[in-house]
Structure formats: C-alpha cells, structure tokens
GROMACS .gro file of C-alpha atoms in nm:
model
  181
    1MET     CA    1  -0.002  -0.042   0.002
    2THR     CA    2   0.116   0.367  -0.043
    3PRO     CA    3   0.116   0.612   0.218
    4ASP     CA    4  -0.237   0.736   0.087
    5GLN     CA    5  -0.435   0.434   0.056
    6ARG     CA    6  -0.266   0.336   0.404
    7LEU     CA    7  -0.417   0.679   0.475
    8GLN     CA    8  -0.761   0.623   0.341
    9HIS     CA    9  -0.700   0.268   0.493
   10LEU     CA   10  -0.742   0.470   0.889
   11ASN     CA   11  -0.981   0.673   0.770
   12HIS     CA   12  -1.226   0.437   0.716
   13CYS     CA   13  -1.092   0.155   0.919
   14PRO     CA   14  -1.324   0.030   1.232
   15PRO     CA   15  -1.236   0.258   1.504
   16ALA     CA   16  -1.082   0.016   1.665
   17ALA     CA   17  -0.827  -0.083   1.404
   18PHE     CA   18  -0.812   0.265   1.383
   19CYS     CA   19  -0.662   0.303   1.774
   20ALA     CA   20  -0.465  -0.041   1.754
   21ALA     CA   21  -0.265   0.080   1.480
   22MET     CA   22  -0.193   0.368   1.618
   23ALA     CA   23  -0.139   0.185   1.953
   24ASP     CA   24   0.244   0.272   1.877
   25ILE     CA   25   0.274   0.627   1.759
   26TRP     CA   26   0.187   0.717   2.118
   27GLU     CA   27   0.462   0.607   2.437
   28HIS     CA   28   0.126   0.423   2.620
   29ALA     CA   29  -0.186   0.603   2.553
   30PRO     CA   30  -0.425   0.448   2.359
   31TRP     CA   31  -0.621   0.753   2.451
   32VAL     CA   32  -0.499   0.974   2.216
   33ALA     CA   33  -0.593   0.748   1.938
   34GLU     CA   34  -0.909   0.710   2.142
   35HIS     CA   35  -0.983   1.087   2.096
   36THR     CA   36  -0.902   1.161   1.726
   37VAL     CA   37  -1.051   0.823   1.584
   38GLY     CA   38  -1.406   1.037   1.582
   39LEU     CA   39  -1.217   1.359   1.367
   40ARG     CA   40  -1.174   1.123   1.036
   41PRO     CA   41  -1.139   1.172   0.773
   42PHE     CA   42  -0.846   1.344   0.781
   43ALA     CA   43  -0.786   1.507   0.406
   44SER     CA   44  -0.359   1.422   0.523
   45ALA     CA   45  -0.154   1.308   0.765
   46ASP     CA   46  -0.020   1.613   0.886
   47ALA     CA   47  -0.342   1.668   0.976
   48LEU     CA   48  -0.437   1.330   1.135
   49HIS     CA   49  -0.077   1.391   1.286
   50SER     CA   50  -0.191   1.752   1.376
   51ALA     CA   51  -0.562   1.575   1.553
   52MET     CA   52  -0.329   1.342   1.745
   53LEU     CA   53  -0.138   1.626   1.883
   54ALA     CA   54  -0.419   1.870   1.896
   55VAL     CA   55  -0.532   1.566   2.155
   56VAL     CA   56  -0.189   1.600   2.366
   57ALA     CA   57  -0.142   1.959   2.408
   58GLY     CA   58  -0.546   2.041   2.452
   59GLN     CA   59  -0.489   1.870   2.855
   60ASP     CA   60  -0.425   1.956   3.154
   61GLU     CA   61  -0.059   1.921   3.267
   62ALA     CA   62  -0.095   1.741   3.541
   63SER     CA   63  -0.247   1.505   3.244
   64ARG     CA   64   0.065   1.603   3.044
   65ILE     CA   65   0.232   1.473   3.392
   66GLN     CA   66   0.152   1.182   3.344
   67PHE     CA   67   0.214   1.130   2.992
   68PHE     CA   68   0.569   1.237   2.991
   69ALA     CA   69   0.559   0.992   3.246
   70GLY     CA   70   0.593   0.660   3.044
   71HIS     CA   71   0.785   0.761   2.877
   72PRO     CA   72   1.045   0.532   2.879
   73GLU     CA   73   1.482   0.692   2.999
   74LEU     CA   74   1.711   0.716   2.726
   75GLY     CA   75   1.962   0.485   2.807
   76GLY     CA   76   1.798   0.368   3.157
   77GLU     CA   77   1.713  -0.008   3.233
   78LEU     CA   78   1.397  -0.062   3.024
   79ALA     CA   79   1.682   0.031   2.761
   80ARG     CA   80   1.914  -0.239   2.919
   81GLN     CA   81   1.639  -0.498   2.895
   82GLY     CA   82   1.434  -0.475   2.533
   83ALA     CA   83   1.174  -0.384   2.754
   84MET     CA   84   1.007  -0.103   2.553
   85ASN     CA   85   0.786  -0.116   2.352
   86ALA     CA   86   0.913  -0.204   1.971
   87PRO     CA   87   0.938   0.168   1.809
   88SER     CA   88   1.153   0.321   2.139
   89THR     CA   89   1.303  -0.019   2.113
   90ASP     CA   90   1.463   0.107   1.727
   91GLU     CA   91   1.502   0.446   1.856
   92GLN     CA   92   1.746   0.348   2.178
   93ALA     CA   93   1.912   0.091   1.948
   94SER     CA   94   1.972   0.291   1.679
   95LEU     CA   95   2.160   0.541   1.891
   96GLY     CA   96   2.333   0.214   2.116
   97LEU     CA   97   2.138   0.305   2.386
   98GLY     CA   98   2.067  -0.040   2.502
   99ALA     CA   99   2.385  -0.153   2.492
  100LEU     CA  100   2.616   0.118   2.666
  101PRO     CA  101   2.866   0.034   2.812
  102GLU     CA  102   2.853   0.052   3.201
  103ALA     CA  103   3.080   0.388   3.300
  104GLU     CA  104   2.860   0.565   2.975
  105ALA     CA  105   2.528   0.358   3.176
  106GLN     CA  106   2.603   0.479   3.492
  107GLN     CA  107   2.669   0.848   3.319
  108TRP     CA  108   2.334   0.833   3.132
  109ASP     CA  109   2.100   0.674   3.507
  110ALA     CA  110   2.258   1.037   3.682
  111LEU     CA  111   2.130   1.233   3.416
  112ASN     CA  112   1.825   1.104   3.393
  113ARG     CA  113   1.728   1.095   3.811
  114ALA     CA  114   1.880   1.451   3.798
  115TYR     CA  115   1.632   1.510   3.519
  116ARG     CA  116   1.349   1.327   3.628
  117GLU     CA  117   1.383   1.507   4.049
  118ARG     CA  118   1.373   1.839   3.837
  119PHE     CA  119   1.058   1.790   3.618
  120GLY     CA  120   0.904   1.575   3.705
  121PHE     CA  121   0.917   1.350   3.394
  122PRO     CA  122   1.145   1.193   3.225
  123PHE     CA  123   1.352   1.371   2.976
  124ILE     CA  124   1.216   1.328   2.629
  125LEU     CA  125   1.413   1.372   2.279
  126CYS     CA  126   1.393   1.278   1.941
  127ILE     CA  127   1.699   1.060   1.963
  128ARG     CA  128   1.579   0.940   1.567
  129GLN     CA  129   1.683   1.338   1.532
  130HIS     CA  130   2.040   1.288   1.727
  131SER     CA  131   2.393   1.134   1.727
  132LEU     CA  132   2.435   0.973   2.051
  133ALA     CA  133   2.747   1.243   2.141
  134SER     CA  134   2.433   1.552   2.029
  135ALA     CA  135   2.149   1.318   2.233
  136LEU     CA  136   2.445   1.357   2.516
  137LEU     CA  137   2.489   1.737   2.487
  138VAL     CA  138   2.128   1.864   2.480
  139PHE     CA  139   2.084   1.610   2.766
  140THR     CA  140   2.290   1.860   2.994
  141GLN     CA  141   2.176   2.171   2.851
  142ARG     CA  142   1.812   2.071   2.943
  143LEU     CA  143   1.935   2.000   3.271
  144GLY     CA  144   1.936   2.377   3.379
  145HIS     CA  145   1.648   2.509   3.178
  146THR     CA  146   1.305   2.610   3.365
  147ARG     CA  147   1.000   2.353   3.437
  148GLN     CA  148   0.787   2.558   3.240
  149ARG     CA  149   1.053   2.577   2.916
  150GLU     CA  150   1.076   2.137   2.975
  151LEU     CA  151   0.756   2.115   2.977
  152GLN     CA  152   0.656   2.228   2.606
  153LEU     CA  153   1.018   2.128   2.459
  154ALA     CA  154   0.920   1.763   2.575
  155LEU     CA  155   0.557   1.802   2.401
  156ASN     CA  156   0.763   1.923   2.086
  157GLU     CA  157   0.968   1.646   2.172
  158ILE     CA  158   0.675   1.428   2.102
  159ALA     CA  159   0.519   1.584   1.813
  160ALA     CA  160   0.867   1.504   1.647
  161ILE     CA  161   0.917   1.133   1.814
  162SER     CA  162   0.513   1.071   1.678
  163ARG     CA  163   0.532   1.245   1.330
  164LEU     CA  164   0.799   1.008   1.219
  165ARG     CA  165   0.624   0.687   1.367
  166LEU     CA  166   0.367   0.773   1.175
  167ALA     CA  167   0.568   0.852   0.910
  168ARG     CA  168   0.730   0.472   0.912
  169TYR     CA  169   0.348   0.377   0.970
  170LEU     CA  170   0.237   0.477   0.633
  171GLN     CA  171   0.490   0.391   0.449
  172ALA     CA  172   0.484  -0.042   0.541
  173SER     CA  173   0.378  -0.242   0.314
  174ASP     CA  174   0.061  -0.477   0.533
  175PRO     CA  175  -0.239  -0.226   0.556
  176ALA     CA  176  -0.247  -0.332   0.943
  177PRO     CA  177   0.018  -0.430   1.143
  178ALA     CA  178  -0.051  -0.542   1.531
  179PRO     CA  179  -0.025  -0.326   1.811
  180SER     CA  180   0.337  -0.488   1.942
  181HIS     CA  181   0.226  -0.429   2.319
   0.00000   0.00000   0.00000
C-alpha cells in the first residue's frame, strides 16, 4: 500500500482498528487515538498528526506530565533490558542506548535521575534526529532550563517522535500491522 492508501485505510477502518494501528505512535497512550478517531476523515498525514497532537496538547498540565511519565528513559534500565515497545526499542538502538558500556550507562542513569528529580518526568528527545554525542549534549543543556520550558520542549520532542512514527507506519507495506505491545 502507498502512504495515501494507508491513510485512507485509517480514515475508513473500524474505530478499534484505527486505535490499534495508532497504538505505537504514542507511548503507552491509547487515549490519544481514542480521542482522535471520531475526527476522521483526515485529508493528509499532517492533518492526522495535527489532530492527535492537539489531543495531547489540550490536556491539562497534570495529564500531560502523566503522559510524559509513560516515556522510557533514554539509555535507562528498560533500554538495557529491551523492555520497551518496538518503536522505542528501535529508536534507542539506533544510538546504541541499550548496549552502553557500564561507565556510559551510569552517566545516562545519573542524568535521568537528575532530570526526573528536577522536572518530575523523564527527559524526552527525538533521538532519530541526534547522534549519541549530540543527544548527551542536549540532555546536559536542558537540565538548566525552567520547568515550563521543559514542559514545552517535551511536547515538541513528542511531536517530532510521533510524526516520524506515523510516517513509518504510513510507509509500511501491510495494511494493518498488529500492535507490538
């Protein structure tokens, strides 16, 4: 199927199939698809993504923080155990975050702890847009931000992650892949 055909499939499939297809686009948040399915049809992938992102952005701060908290830590224990959903595993593996040498793993763990203690949710970064070195640099820089700035940056990064995941879904060859949860 072409991306346009897959989009049309999403526009016309049963609601449960739409929600299952979008399950891995948003980290542990089936409610995003559930709140978006009634807005179909979507004229484009951008329109679909914008509608889903508006659902997330429209949540109050406490709900957004709870949503952010569902994201795995970069280079964290779940990455080393391979215990994340398939897209997160693939994304973190693209930088070798699941197989860091011990000293580097400890560095990432310390940064993850510091970030979570400071902001109340995990550090979120669209790692497909980074090298290991640039991800580490951004991580250390963002620890100096205000909480409000980080709330916005986390949402921006989730927008980038979900847009890439949606593009991958639309470019896949089968019409309705099974969720990987």
